[in-house]
Amino acid sequence: MRRVHPGKTISLFLVFVTAACSLAAMGEDHAFFVKDGDRVVFYGDSITDQRLYTVLVETYIVTRFPKLHVTFVHSGWGGDRVTGGGGGPVDVRLKRDVVAYKPTVMTVMLGMNDAGYRAFDEGLFKTYTDGLKHILDSVRADDPGVRITLIEPSPFDDVTRAPTVEGGYNAVLLKYADAVKKLAAEDGLTVADMNAPVVRVLEKAKAADAKLAEQIIRDRIHPGPGGHLIMAEALLESWHAPAVVSDVTLDAAQVKAGSVEGAEISGLKSTGTGLDWTQTDRALPMPVDTSDPVVRLVLSCSDFVNALDQESLRVTGLASGKYALKIDGESVGTFAAEELSSGINLATLPTPMLKQAQTVYDLTVKHNLIHFARWRMVQVPLEGVQLGEAPAALNQLDKLEQELIERQRAAAQPKPHRFDLEQQ
């Protein structure tokens, strides 16, 4: 028997340990960015102040990870620059609207107003880069461990209409986006690109329906719900958000479950002309308003569904023909055996799970509305005014918002559903 030299044994051991550590690091790098117990603050200008991409991101996290305990605070203010704006100078904004919430995660998107809606101006650009660094330094001075995501400014629409400045205002914003990327690289920060993906959608949408494409960013500055859908996708992808809600394969011929991801299957049985089973998905699909023609256009011109909203069901071994799918007695659709064998995406269909997710979204909108009212209609207007009832009023609004958040989280919890698949 050949003896292995001790030195070689140690070397092999070190190689193994190094490889294992590298794989662990790779896994950590690609883990979802937001963790249990995180407090997320969204900071920005009027585009953040729309409370659209922020609500979509929150809804995704609450529905995709219903066991996580994460809080979300909207702190966008219309007209803001890196120096501040209508909500006060930047140091006031940061102290009151960010640091006060003790965030563990913060996103920053500024630039649309900073660039001045004109051709590139070196002075404005320097103010922006210096101001962005000041924001980072100020927040990290309070908590060096805060995890900051810098967001490249969303686009000015120079695609569906003629540019307003020579070369286009979005070309100016792209210089600001380059500064964001550079600063993120220097500081080891996460960066999300909300410009290029939206521009790509605008270009595809213009080719498909030029008139409707103009409605994606109606005033060329503030995207509507469809545009914010792509912006939310950009932020979530920078955080390594998973595409899968659930992925289930059933074998009708053998009457057994095949591969199952993100779900539990029980009570699977043959009915002679189909299958019955109970399925409990651990997450919910993303509620998207497909009644809006602009949103439908955006979805057709993007990879949103493939990237973030896959609730797959495959049923193999069925006899040829058409099959009606019901969930909890509600009709979902009729599908050919070949379609079911290839797989259908339940996330895009009218299921009880989608209705449940819509309830979560509605509660997300409501709690953000209460926070906005508390902050912008009570707290800020009454700063410096000594009113004995003000603290109690703010406290009551906090309690009201918390009650809505508790309902939101309860609404996101998984439920079992009875599936019936019958040949027609």
Short mmCIF file of C-alpha atoms in Angstrom, two decimals, residues 58-68 242 244-245 282-286 412:
data_model
loop_
_atom_site.label_atom_id
_atom_site.label_comp_id
_atom_site.label_asym_id
_atom_site.label_seq_id
_atom_site.Cartn_x
_atom_site.Cartn_y
_atom_site.Cartn_z
CA GLU A 58 -41.99 45.98 0.37
CA THR A 59 -44.87 43.88 -0.96
CA TYR A 60 -42.44 41.52 -2.69
CA ILE A 61 -40.41 40.99 0.49
CA VAL A 62 -43.44 40.52 2.73
CA THR A 63 -45.09 38.03 0.35
CA ARG A 64 -41.93 36.18 -0.70
CA PHE A 65 -40.47 35.94 2.81
CA PRO A 66 -43.53 35.91 5.12
CA LYS A 67 -41.51 34.70 8.11
CA LEU A 68 -39.07 37.63 8.03
CA PRO A 242 -35.32 34.91 -6.03
CA VAL A 244 -39.38 31.33 -7.58
CA VAL A 245 -42.56 31.48 -5.53
CA ARG A 282 -44.45 29.05 1.42
CA ALA A 283 -44.73 32.37 -0.43
CA LEU A 284 -47.21 34.34 -2.51
CA PRO A 285 -47.05 35.60 -6.10
CA MET A 286 -46.47 39.27 -6.85
CA ALA A 412 -49.05 37.19 4.01
#
